[in-house]
Amino acid sequence: MTVFVIRRLMQAFLVVFLMSVIVFFGVNIVGDPIYMLVSPDADQADIEAAIRRLGLDRPIWEQYFLFLKGAVQGNLGDSFVFGQPALKLILHHMPATLELAFSALFLAIVFGIPLGLFSGLYPDNPVSKGIMAGSILGFSLPTFWVGLMLILLFAVELGWLPSTGRGDTASVFGIQTSLATWDGIRHIFLPALNLSLLKISLAIRLTRAGVREAMGQDYVKYARAKGVSTKRIIFVHVMKNIMIPVVTVMGLEFGSLIGFSVVTETIFAWPGMGKLLIDAILQLDRPVVVAYLMIMVLFFVLINLMVDILYSILDPRVRLQDQGA
Amino acid sequence: MTAVLEVSGLKTHFFTHAGVVKAVDGVDFTVNKGEVMGLVGESGSGKSITGFSILGLIDQPGRIVEGAIRFIGEDIAKAPEDKLKSIRGNRISMIFQDPMMTLNPVLRIDTQMMEAILAHEPVPRKEAWERCRDALGLVGIPSPEERLRAYPHQLSGGMRQRVSIATAFLNKPDLIIADEPTTALDVTIQAQIIFEAQKLTRQTGTAMIWITHDLAVVAGLADRISVMYAGRIVEQGLTDDVIDRPLHPYTVGLLGSVPTANNRGERLFQIEGMTPNMLALPEGCAFSPRCGSASGACRTPPPIEHVADRELRCYHPRSQAAAQ
Ligand SMILES: Nc1ncnc2c1ncn2[C@@H]1O[C@H](COP(=O)(O)OP(=O)(O)OP(=O)(O)O)[C@@H](O)[C@H]1O
Ligand code: SF4
Ligand SMILES: [Mg+2]
């Protein structure tokens, strides 16, 4: 297990390094940020001074080398726009995004798994058909459109919930979260629901497919032949088996929740990393874009690692050291 | 002798889109206390469905359409689910064919064995666990405490099937239905498993239905043999009688396809033709397209006849044919 984790961390290091090359050179191809940063009536001397100040006069490989040198020391460069370290900016916006993503994951699990279980156990029931139709909608409707509809319905028409921004936060174990205040929960509900719709649909489909497959397995028939109650068959025999794919996939999807939050955060003016990224892209704030992407890569690598570990805990047949490099 | 199980006129049909599959179509047999009955037939002849019908484990689109299943005098063919649940695994238990598939891969052996006890008796977990440990010891599993903590994938196929057998005996049932429990195992393990099962039935007086497609397996194990073809029992009698003097052409064919000391090296006889299509059975005797003795009479279904020591469904039994 320890060997496995160390090897995976070394792989992660390599992945992050390769990504840094791609991201850094990629970002340098799109647009010249200098005209976004200097005032329109600045003269040539001002522009050149700005270019020098930002280090953009050096050859690209030298810029990259300097970036890498800083990165090793935990410095991903300063934001062109804010003049602050990019990493600090991102970390500052991270809790808002994480609580949004966790709330969405929570909704996906508490709605998706029971609905999927029901429709898997009673596939011919009209309610199940309704659930499946709903999940198709959840998959196919674009997130931004659903977000706008949610705002229209709950915020504009009914006026039940606020449509923009993050509400009050309170500190729990030293973390500022809106989940600790009623106002905060009211604010996070719509964006979290919007972000989770796709994942609710995914959880429904996964659970349903798993239940239907498991119910036809010999081990279910054998358990019935032992006289085991239906409740125990469903919640012990079947659930324990389908939790393996469900947890694995939902865990891996957590990274994409953070990624997708870019759209949701923009619609709901949620002050998270996604919103920061969009603003940074519009202003060609290269260091922030690069830092965001690096952090996302790190996130995905860590999530994968955690899912692998979780998987080996859930499935007794899997042992981590058995997996090759 | 007291009958543990009396099945009469049992019909279990599957109502599929392609048509009605008469998987079990008028089956009668009796199993007495402490007796082992071998239920023999080719793949698809309805052996497993007969077993599942007895336990009330027939799923959609199938159902028991007719017949009685008297278990210790009481007809359970139409018994409510609660009643059946209290019988399953308790008074009648079942051992399945493939030990790789029947144990739940993510639950430990102790969980899966103990639930068979706890589903029927509110005993303390410790007591249930001890009973499981002792049961594993009885079927020849070394260091049972350790095995109980294992997951199925950590045990060999033979070991898993011993676990199934031990589980089947846990509640001292009146009847065990063993559905080809050794087919997936290699020959030496097969012999050991049969030996253990036989020993336990003797010791406990449990009756057993041993389902197999291999006459050689039941020859040394069963007291009586029922031969099944296309949903019906075509020949039934004491094991020695059936093996030594098969009367039904199908039984004769089955016996010809068993490798023995006498025909070693020779080409094994194979029953001609294909196993029947259960959706389009021939009129009359279902075996007629493959039968060398078929005649015009065989176009009407042969009734059960009691011929000397046998029950038989055939117009032209072999011994008569040979005499002609
Ligand atoms: N769910 C089902 N739907 C339709 N037909 C079925 C179903 N289950 C079983 N049958 C049919 O019932 C017949 C008897 O099946 P059964 O499983 O009892 O055969 P078997 O004698 O146990 O064969 P095997 O040696 O292969 O286990 C087969 O022809 C099969 O196609
Ligand atoms: S009834 Fe006729 S067809 Fe059927 S087994 Fe006997 S002889 Fe053959
Ligand atoms: Mg079978």
Tab-separated table of C-alpha atoms in Angstrom, chain B:
chain	number	residue	atom	x	y	z
B	1	MET	CA	-41.123	-45.060	4.735
B	2	THR	CA	-42.339	-41.526	5.201
B	3	ALA	CA	-42.339	-39.187	2.270
B	4	VAL	CA	-40.566	-35.879	2.788
B	5	LEU	CA	-41.532	-34.511	-0.583
B	6	GLU	CA	-44.269	-35.526	-2.975
B	7	VAL	CA	-44.368	-33.683	-6.257
B	8	SER	CA	-47.340	-34.418	-8.452
B	9	GLY	CA	-48.371	-33.054	-11.808
B	10	LEU	CA	-45.955	-30.139	-11.469
B	11	LYS	CA	-45.981	-27.765	-14.421
B	12	THR	CA	-43.773	-24.681	-14.494
B	13	HIS	CA	-44.018	-22.614	-17.639
B	14	PHE	CA	-42.237	-19.500	-18.858
B	15	PHE	CA	-44.358	-17.050	-20.789
B	16	THR	CA	-41.763	-15.440	-23.043
B	17	HIS	CA	-42.213	-13.167	-26.043
B	18	ALA	CA	-41.207	-16.022	-28.297
B	19	GLY	CA	-43.824	-18.358	-26.797
B	20	VAL	CA	-44.525	-20.549	-23.803
B	21	VAL	CA	-41.537	-22.565	-22.596
B	22	LYS	CA	-42.883	-25.605	-20.786
B	23	ALA	CA	-39.706	-26.078	-18.756
B	24	VAL	CA	-41.423	-28.485	-16.359
B	25	ASP	CA	-44.462	-30.144	-17.818
B	26	GLY	CA	-46.088	-32.718	-15.581
B	27	VAL	CA	-43.500	-34.042	-13.186
B	28	ASP	CA	-44.268	-36.570	-10.430
B	29	PHE	CA	-41.865	-37.977	-7.905
B	30	THR	CA	-41.512	-38.725	-4.235
B	31	VAL	CA	-38.481	-38.413	-2.013
B	32	ASN	CA	-38.519	-40.357	1.232
B	33	LYS	CA	-36.806	-39.550	4.489
B	34	GLY	CA	-33.045	-40.056	4.284
B	35	GLU	CA	-33.230	-40.976	0.631
B	36	VAL	CA	-31.047	-39.618	-2.187
B	37	MET	CA	-32.820	-39.187	-5.493
B	38	GLY	CA	-30.753	-38.541	-8.598
B	39	LEU	CA	-32.442	-36.245	-11.109
B	40	VAL	CA	-30.663	-36.791	-14.404
B	41	GLY	CA	-31.024	-35.237	-17.833
B	42	GLU	CA	-29.382	-33.210	-20.545
B	43	SER	CA	-28.923	-29.467	-20.351
B	44	GLY	CA	-32.234	-27.653	-20.642
B	45	SER	CA	-34.381	-30.624	-19.632
B	46	GLY	CA	-35.848	-28.692	-16.677
B	47	LYS	CA	-33.899	-30.090	-13.731
B	48	SER	CA	-32.983	-26.760	-12.169
B	49	ILE	CA	-36.443	-25.328	-12.763
B	50	THR	CA	-37.886	-28.343	-10.950
B	51	GLY	CA	-35.608	-27.569	-7.996
B	52	PHE	CA	-36.425	-23.853	-7.998
B	53	SER	CA	-40.145	-24.632	-8.245
B	54	ILE	CA	-39.957	-26.637	-5.033
B	55	LEU	CA	-38.416	-23.634	-3.260
B	56	GLY	CA	-40.874	-21.203	-4.840
B	57	LEU	CA	-38.012	-19.376	-6.549
B	58	ILE	CA	-39.478	-19.073	-10.028
B	59	ASP	CA	-39.207	-15.522	-11.355
B	60	GLN	CA	-41.106	-13.697	-14.063
B	61	PRO	CA	-41.946	-14.562	-16.773
B	62	GLY	CA	-42.244	-18.033	-15.265
B	63	ARG	CA	-44.705	-19.485	-12.816
B	64	ILE	CA	-46.007	-22.763	-11.471
B	65	VAL	CA	-49.162	-23.291	-13.498
B	66	GLU	CA	-50.305	-26.609	-12.064
B	67	GLY	CA	-49.506	-29.344	-9.635
B	68	ALA	CA	-48.886	-29.960	-5.986
B	69	ILE	CA	-45.655	-29.909	-3.998
B	70	ARG	CA	-46.376	-31.635	-0.716
B	71	PHE	CA	-43.596	-31.067	1.759
B	72	ILE	CA	-44.110	-33.178	4.888
B	73	GLY	CA	-47.747	-33.453	3.984
B	74	GLU	CA	-48.393	-29.767	3.300
B	75	ASP	CA	-48.830	-28.391	-0.210
B	76	ILE	CA	-46.415	-25.498	-0.661
B	77	ALA	CA	-46.926	-24.985	-4.397
B	78	LYS	CA	-49.148	-21.990	-3.765
B	79	ALA	CA	-47.863	-21.069	-0.320
B	80	PRO	CA	-47.450	-17.355	0.455
B	81	GLU	CA	-43.970	-15.838	0.274
B	82	ASP	CA	-43.618	-15.610	4.077
B	83	LYS	CA	-44.256	-19.305	4.465
B	84	LEU	CA	-41.802	-20.145	1.688
B	85	LYS	CA	-39.172	-17.861	3.197
B	86	SER	CA	-39.403	-19.736	6.480
B	87	ILE	CA	-38.872	-23.022	4.637
B	88	ARG	CA	-36.038	-21.928	2.344
B	89	GLY	CA	-32.612	-22.543	3.789
B	90	ASN	CA	-34.277	-23.879	6.900
B	91	ARG	CA	-36.349	-26.990	6.093
B	92	ILE	CA	-35.257	-27.247	2.435
B	93	SER	CA	-31.886	-25.918	1.409
B	94	MET	CA	-30.217	-25.743	-1.951
B	95	ILE	CA	-26.674	-26.038	-3.238
B	96	PHE	CA	-26.016	-24.324	-6.550
B	97	GLN	CA	-23.984	-25.392	-9.518
B	98	ASP	CA	-21.215	-22.857	-9.743
B	99	PRO	CA	-19.402	-22.137	-6.473
B	100	MET	CA	-17.628	-19.225	-8.182
B	101	MET	CA	-20.890	-17.407	-8.741
B	102	THR	CA	-23.067	-18.310	-5.781
B	103	LEU	CA	-21.100	-16.742	-2.987
B	104	ASN	CA	-21.303	-12.967	-2.839
B	105	PRO	CA	-17.806	-11.712	-3.729
B	106	VAL	CA	-17.828	-8.758	-1.327
B	107	LEU	CA	-19.116	-10.508	1.808
B	108	ARG	CA	-17.029	-12.650	4.102
B	109	ILE	CA	-17.770	-16.359	4.475
B	110	ASP	CA	-18.921	-15.915	8.084
B	111	THR	CA	-21.436	-13.228	7.051
B	112	GLN	CA	-22.850	-15.445	4.341
B	113	MET	CA	-23.053	-18.561	6.482
B	114	MET	CA	-24.380	-16.903	9.607
B	115	GLU	CA	-27.206	-15.173	7.770
B	116	ALA	CA	-28.578	-18.608	6.891
B	117	ILE	CA	-29.014	-19.248	10.621
B	118	LEU	CA	-30.015	-15.740	11.675
B	119	ALA	CA	-32.705	-15.539	8.991
B	120	HIS	CA	-34.572	-18.332	10.781
B	121	GLU	CA	-33.561	-18.288	14.429
B	122	PRO	CA	-32.861	-15.356	16.738
B	123	VAL	CA	-29.742	-16.885	18.246
B	124	PRO	CA	-26.808	-14.832	19.572
B	125	ARG	CA	-24.229	-14.096	16.877
B	126	LYS	CA	-21.562	-15.958	18.811
B	127	GLU	CA	-23.638	-19.114	18.845
B	128	ALA	CA	-24.382	-18.780	15.126
B	129	TRP	CA	-20.686	-18.302	14.454
B	130	GLU	CA	-19.787	-21.414	16.431
B	131	ARG	CA	-22.322	-23.454	14.508
B	132	CYS	CA	-20.801	-22.254	11.234
B	133	ARG	CA	-17.319	-23.142	12.431
B	134	ASP	CA	-18.418	-26.642	13.421
B	135	ALA	CA	-20.243	-27.111	10.125
B	136	LEU	CA	-17.092	-26.233	8.176
B	137	GLY	CA	-15.175	-28.739	10.265
B	138	LEU	CA	-17.718	-31.433	9.351
B	139	VAL	CA	-17.158	-31.019	5.616
B	140	GLY	CA	-13.415	-31.394	6.032
B	141	ILE	CA	-12.277	-27.779	5.907
B	142	PRO	CA	-9.019	-27.297	7.812
B	143	SER	CA	-8.721	-24.320	10.218
B	144	PRO	CA	-12.353	-23.238	9.859
B	145	GLU	CA	-11.892	-20.107	12.023
B	146	GLU	CA	-9.556	-18.706	9.410
B	147	ARG	CA	-11.787	-19.674	6.497
B	148	LEU	CA	-14.723	-17.933	8.117
B	149	ARG	CA	-12.830	-14.660	8.016
B	150	ALA	CA	-11.920	-15.095	4.340
B	151	TYR	CA	-13.621	-13.670	1.277
B	152	PRO	CA	-14.829	-16.115	-1.381
B	153	HIS	CA	-12.046	-15.249	-3.833
B	154	GLN	CA	-9.494	-16.414	-1.277
B	155	LEU	CA	-10.855	-19.980	-1.412
B	156	SER	CA	-10.540	-22.594	-4.153
B	157	GLY	CA	-13.574	-23.833	-6.057
B	158	GLY	CA	-13.718	-27.069	-4.094
B	159	MET	CA	-13.391	-25.174	-0.830
B	160	ARG	CA	-16.224	-22.847	-1.778
B	161	GLN	CA	-18.472	-25.756	-2.657
B	162	ARG	CA	-17.726	-27.295	0.746
B	163	VAL	CA	-18.797	-23.992	2.257
B	164	SER	CA	-22.086	-24.255	0.327
B	165	ILE	CA	-22.609	-27.796	1.528
B	166	ALA	CA	-21.831	-26.853	5.119
B	167	THR	CA	-24.277	-23.951	4.794
B	168	ALA	CA	-26.961	-26.257	3.425
B	169	PHE	CA	-26.694	-28.491	6.477
B	170	LEU	CA	-26.574	-25.641	9.030
B	171	ASN	CA	-30.246	-25.743	9.981
B	172	LYS	CA	-30.521	-29.533	9.765
B	173	PRO	CA	-33.012	-29.408	6.904
B	174	ASP	CA	-35.370	-32.225	5.920
B	175	LEU	CA	-34.384	-31.928	2.285
B	176	ILE	CA	-31.407	-30.644	0.321
B	177	ILE	CA	-31.597	-29.905	-3.377
B	178	ALA	CA	-28.088	-30.126	-4.823
B	179	ASP	CA	-28.080	-28.673	-8.334
B	180	GLU	CA	-25.039	-30.100	-10.128
B	181	PRO	CA	-22.822	-29.109	-7.212
B	182	THR	CA	-19.739	-30.838	-8.570
B	183	THR	CA	-19.990	-30.084	-12.289
B	184	ALA	CA	-17.646	-27.111	-12.116
B	185	LEU	CA	-14.982	-29.020	-10.164
B	186	ASP	CA	-12.271	-31.393	-11.259
B	187	VAL	CA	-12.747	-35.114	-10.852
B	188	THR	CA	-10.831	-35.765	-7.634
B	189	ILE	CA	-12.440	-32.827	-5.852
B	190	GLN	CA	-15.775	-34.011	-7.237
B	191	ALA	CA	-15.314	-37.412	-5.612
B	192	GLN	CA	-14.371	-35.847	-2.268
B	193	ILE	CA	-17.376	-33.537	-2.299
B	194	ILE	CA	-19.741	-36.384	-3.118
B	195	PHE	CA	-18.210	-38.405	-0.316
B	196	GLU	CA	-18.717	-35.570	2.196
B	197	ALA	CA	-22.302	-34.989	1.087
B	198	GLN	CA	-23.132	-38.679	1.269
B	199	LYS	CA	-21.609	-38.983	4.724
B	200	LEU	CA	-23.633	-36.038	6.003
B	201	THR	CA	-26.948	-37.259	4.591
B	202	ARG	CA	-26.357	-40.617	6.271
B	203	GLN	CA	-25.494	-39.004	9.590
B	204	THR	CA	-28.365	-36.541	9.616
B	205	GLY	CA	-31.051	-38.508	7.814
B	206	THR	CA	-31.557	-35.610	5.441
B	207	ALA	CA	-33.222	-36.440	2.147
B	208	MET	CA	-31.518	-35.176	-0.984
B	209	ILE	CA	-32.275	-34.473	-4.605
B	210	TRP	CA	-29.005	-34.601	-6.503
B	211	ILE	CA	-29.334	-32.978	-9.895
B	212	THR	CA	-26.804	-33.892	-12.561
B	213	HIS	CA	-26.433	-34.555	-16.269
B	214	ASP	CA	-23.923	-37.278	-15.500
B	215	LEU	CA	-25.341	-40.708	-14.696
B	216	ALA	CA	-21.947	-41.859	-13.454
B	217	VAL	CA	-22.090	-39.301	-10.633
B	218	VAL	CA	-25.384	-40.533	-9.214
B	219	ALA	CA	-24.724	-44.212	-9.857
B	220	GLY	CA	-22.798	-44.552	-6.615
B	221	LEU	CA	-24.708	-41.940	-4.671
B	222	ALA	CA	-28.439	-42.134	-5.304
B	223	ASP	CA	-30.950	-44.655	-4.037
B	224	ARG	CA	-33.269	-43.904	-6.904
B	225	ILE	CA	-32.884	-42.244	-10.269
B	226	SER	CA	-35.340	-40.097	-12.200
B	227	VAL	CA	-34.428	-39.391	-15.797
B	228	MET	CA	-35.806	-36.160	-17.176
B	229	TYR	CA	-36.296	-35.188	-20.797
B	230	ALA	CA	-37.868	-31.976	-22.123
B	231	GLY	CA	-39.704	-31.145	-18.916
B	232	ARG	CA	-40.953	-34.638	-18.119
B	233	ILE	CA	-39.642	-37.590	-16.177
B	234	VAL	CA	-39.316	-40.416	-18.680
B	235	GLU	CA	-37.941	-43.171	-16.473
B	236	GLN	CA	-37.790	-43.670	-12.739
B	237	GLY	CA	-36.576	-46.599	-10.657
B	238	LEU	CA	-34.029	-47.889	-8.189
B	239	THR	CA	-30.506	-46.868	-9.151
B	240	ASP	CA	-29.219	-50.401	-9.764
B	241	ASP	CA	-32.242	-51.339	-11.862
B	242	VAL	CA	-31.992	-48.238	-14.022
B	243	ILE	CA	-28.235	-48.519	-14.508
B	244	ASP	CA	-28.185	-52.259	-15.140
B	245	ARG	CA	-31.332	-52.491	-17.222
B	246	PRO	CA	-32.321	-49.119	-18.690
B	247	LEU	CA	-35.700	-49.351	-20.394
B	248	HIS	CA	-36.272	-45.948	-21.941
B	249	PRO	CA	-34.354	-45.361	-25.192
B	250	TYR	CA	-33.171	-42.013	-23.814
B	251	THR	CA	-31.749	-43.616	-20.653
B	252	VAL	CA	-30.055	-46.204	-22.826
B	253	GLY	CA	-28.507	-43.357	-24.792
B	254	LEU	CA	-27.401	-41.545	-21.648
B	255	LEU	CA	-25.754	-44.688	-20.305
B	256	GLY	CA	-23.986	-45.276	-23.600
B	257	SER	CA	-22.399	-41.860	-23.301
B	258	VAL	CA	-20.906	-42.506	-19.866
B	259	PRO	CA	-17.227	-43.476	-19.888
B	260	THR	CA	-16.727	-46.698	-17.910
B	261	ALA	CA	-13.946	-49.198	-17.335
B	262	ASN	CA	-15.453	-51.428	-20.054
B	263	ASN	CA	-15.610	-48.962	-22.893
B	264	ARG	CA	-12.335	-47.177	-22.197
B	265	GLY	CA	-10.590	-46.253	-25.407
B	266	GLU	CA	-13.692	-46.890	-27.486
B	267	ARG	CA	-15.601	-44.104	-29.126
B	268	LEU	CA	-18.300	-42.975	-26.735
B	269	PHE	CA	-21.823	-43.386	-27.941
B	270	GLN	CA	-23.647	-40.121	-28.383
B	271	ILE	CA	-27.366	-39.629	-28.534
B	272	GLU	CA	-28.134	-38.590	-32.068
B	273	GLY	CA	-29.719	-35.284	-32.878
B	274	MET	CA	-29.968	-32.018	-31.053
B	275	THR	CA	-31.330	-31.289	-27.624
B	276	PRO	CA	-34.942	-30.312	-28.199
B	277	ASN	CA	-36.096	-26.779	-28.858
B	278	MET	CA	-38.338	-26.133	-25.878
B	279	LEU	CA	-40.413	-23.672	-27.883
B	280	ALA	CA	-41.232	-26.163	-30.602
B	281	LEU	CA	-41.436	-29.629	-29.077
B	282	PRO	CA	-42.548	-32.392	-31.415
B	283	GLU	CA	-46.054	-33.705	-31.040
B	284	GLY	CA	-46.342	-36.827	-28.926
B	285	CYS	CA	-43.145	-38.161	-27.403
B	286	ALA	CA	-40.612	-35.324	-27.228
B	287	PHE	CA	-37.772	-37.789	-27.787
B	288	SER	CA	-39.210	-39.232	-31.013
B	289	PRO	CA	-36.991	-37.267	-33.485
B	290	ARG	CA	-33.923	-38.788	-31.854
B	291	CYS	CA	-35.341	-42.202	-31.041
B	292	GLY	CA	-34.403	-45.349	-32.965
B	293	SER	CA	-37.521	-47.196	-31.788
B	294	ALA	CA	-40.043	-44.510	-32.711
B	295	SER	CA	-43.219	-45.651	-34.405
B	296	GLY	CA	-46.553	-44.174	-35.417
B	297	ALA	CA	-47.842	-44.680	-31.879
B	298	CYS	CA	-45.251	-42.250	-30.574
B	299	ARG	CA	-47.132	-39.363	-32.176
B	300	THR	CA	-49.389	-39.265	-29.122
B	301	PRO	CA	-47.699	-38.456	-25.809
B	302	PRO	CA	-46.818	-41.641	-23.934
B	303	PRO	CA	-48.501	-41.871	-20.508
B	304	ILE	CA	-46.691	-42.950	-17.354
B	305	GLU	CA	-46.729	-46.695	-17.082
B	306	HIS	CA	-45.723	-48.785	-14.122
B	307	VAL	CA	-43.637	-51.571	-15.613
B	308	ALA	CA	-42.384	-54.018	-13.009
B	309	ASP	CA	-39.810	-52.077	-10.969
B	310	ARG	CA	-40.090	-48.930	-13.084
B	311	GLU	CA	-42.143	-45.903	-13.971
B	312	LEU	CA	-41.823	-45.248	-17.646
B	313	ARG	CA	-43.045	-42.981	-20.428
B	314	CYS	CA	-42.446	-44.990	-23.584
B	315	TYR	CA	-44.446	-47.173	-25.987
B	316	HIS	CA	-41.487	-49.339	-26.896
B	317	PRO	CA	-39.193	-49.881	-23.904
B	318	ARG	CA	-35.810	-51.337	-24.776
B	319	SER	CA	-35.974	-54.779	-23.176
B	320	GLN	CA	-39.094	-55.504	-25.230
B	321	ALA	CA	-37.458	-54.100	-28.321
B	322	ALA	CA	-34.448	-56.330	-27.754
B	323	ALA	CA	-36.698	-59.363	-27.360
B	324	GLN	CA	-38.345	-58.770	-30.709
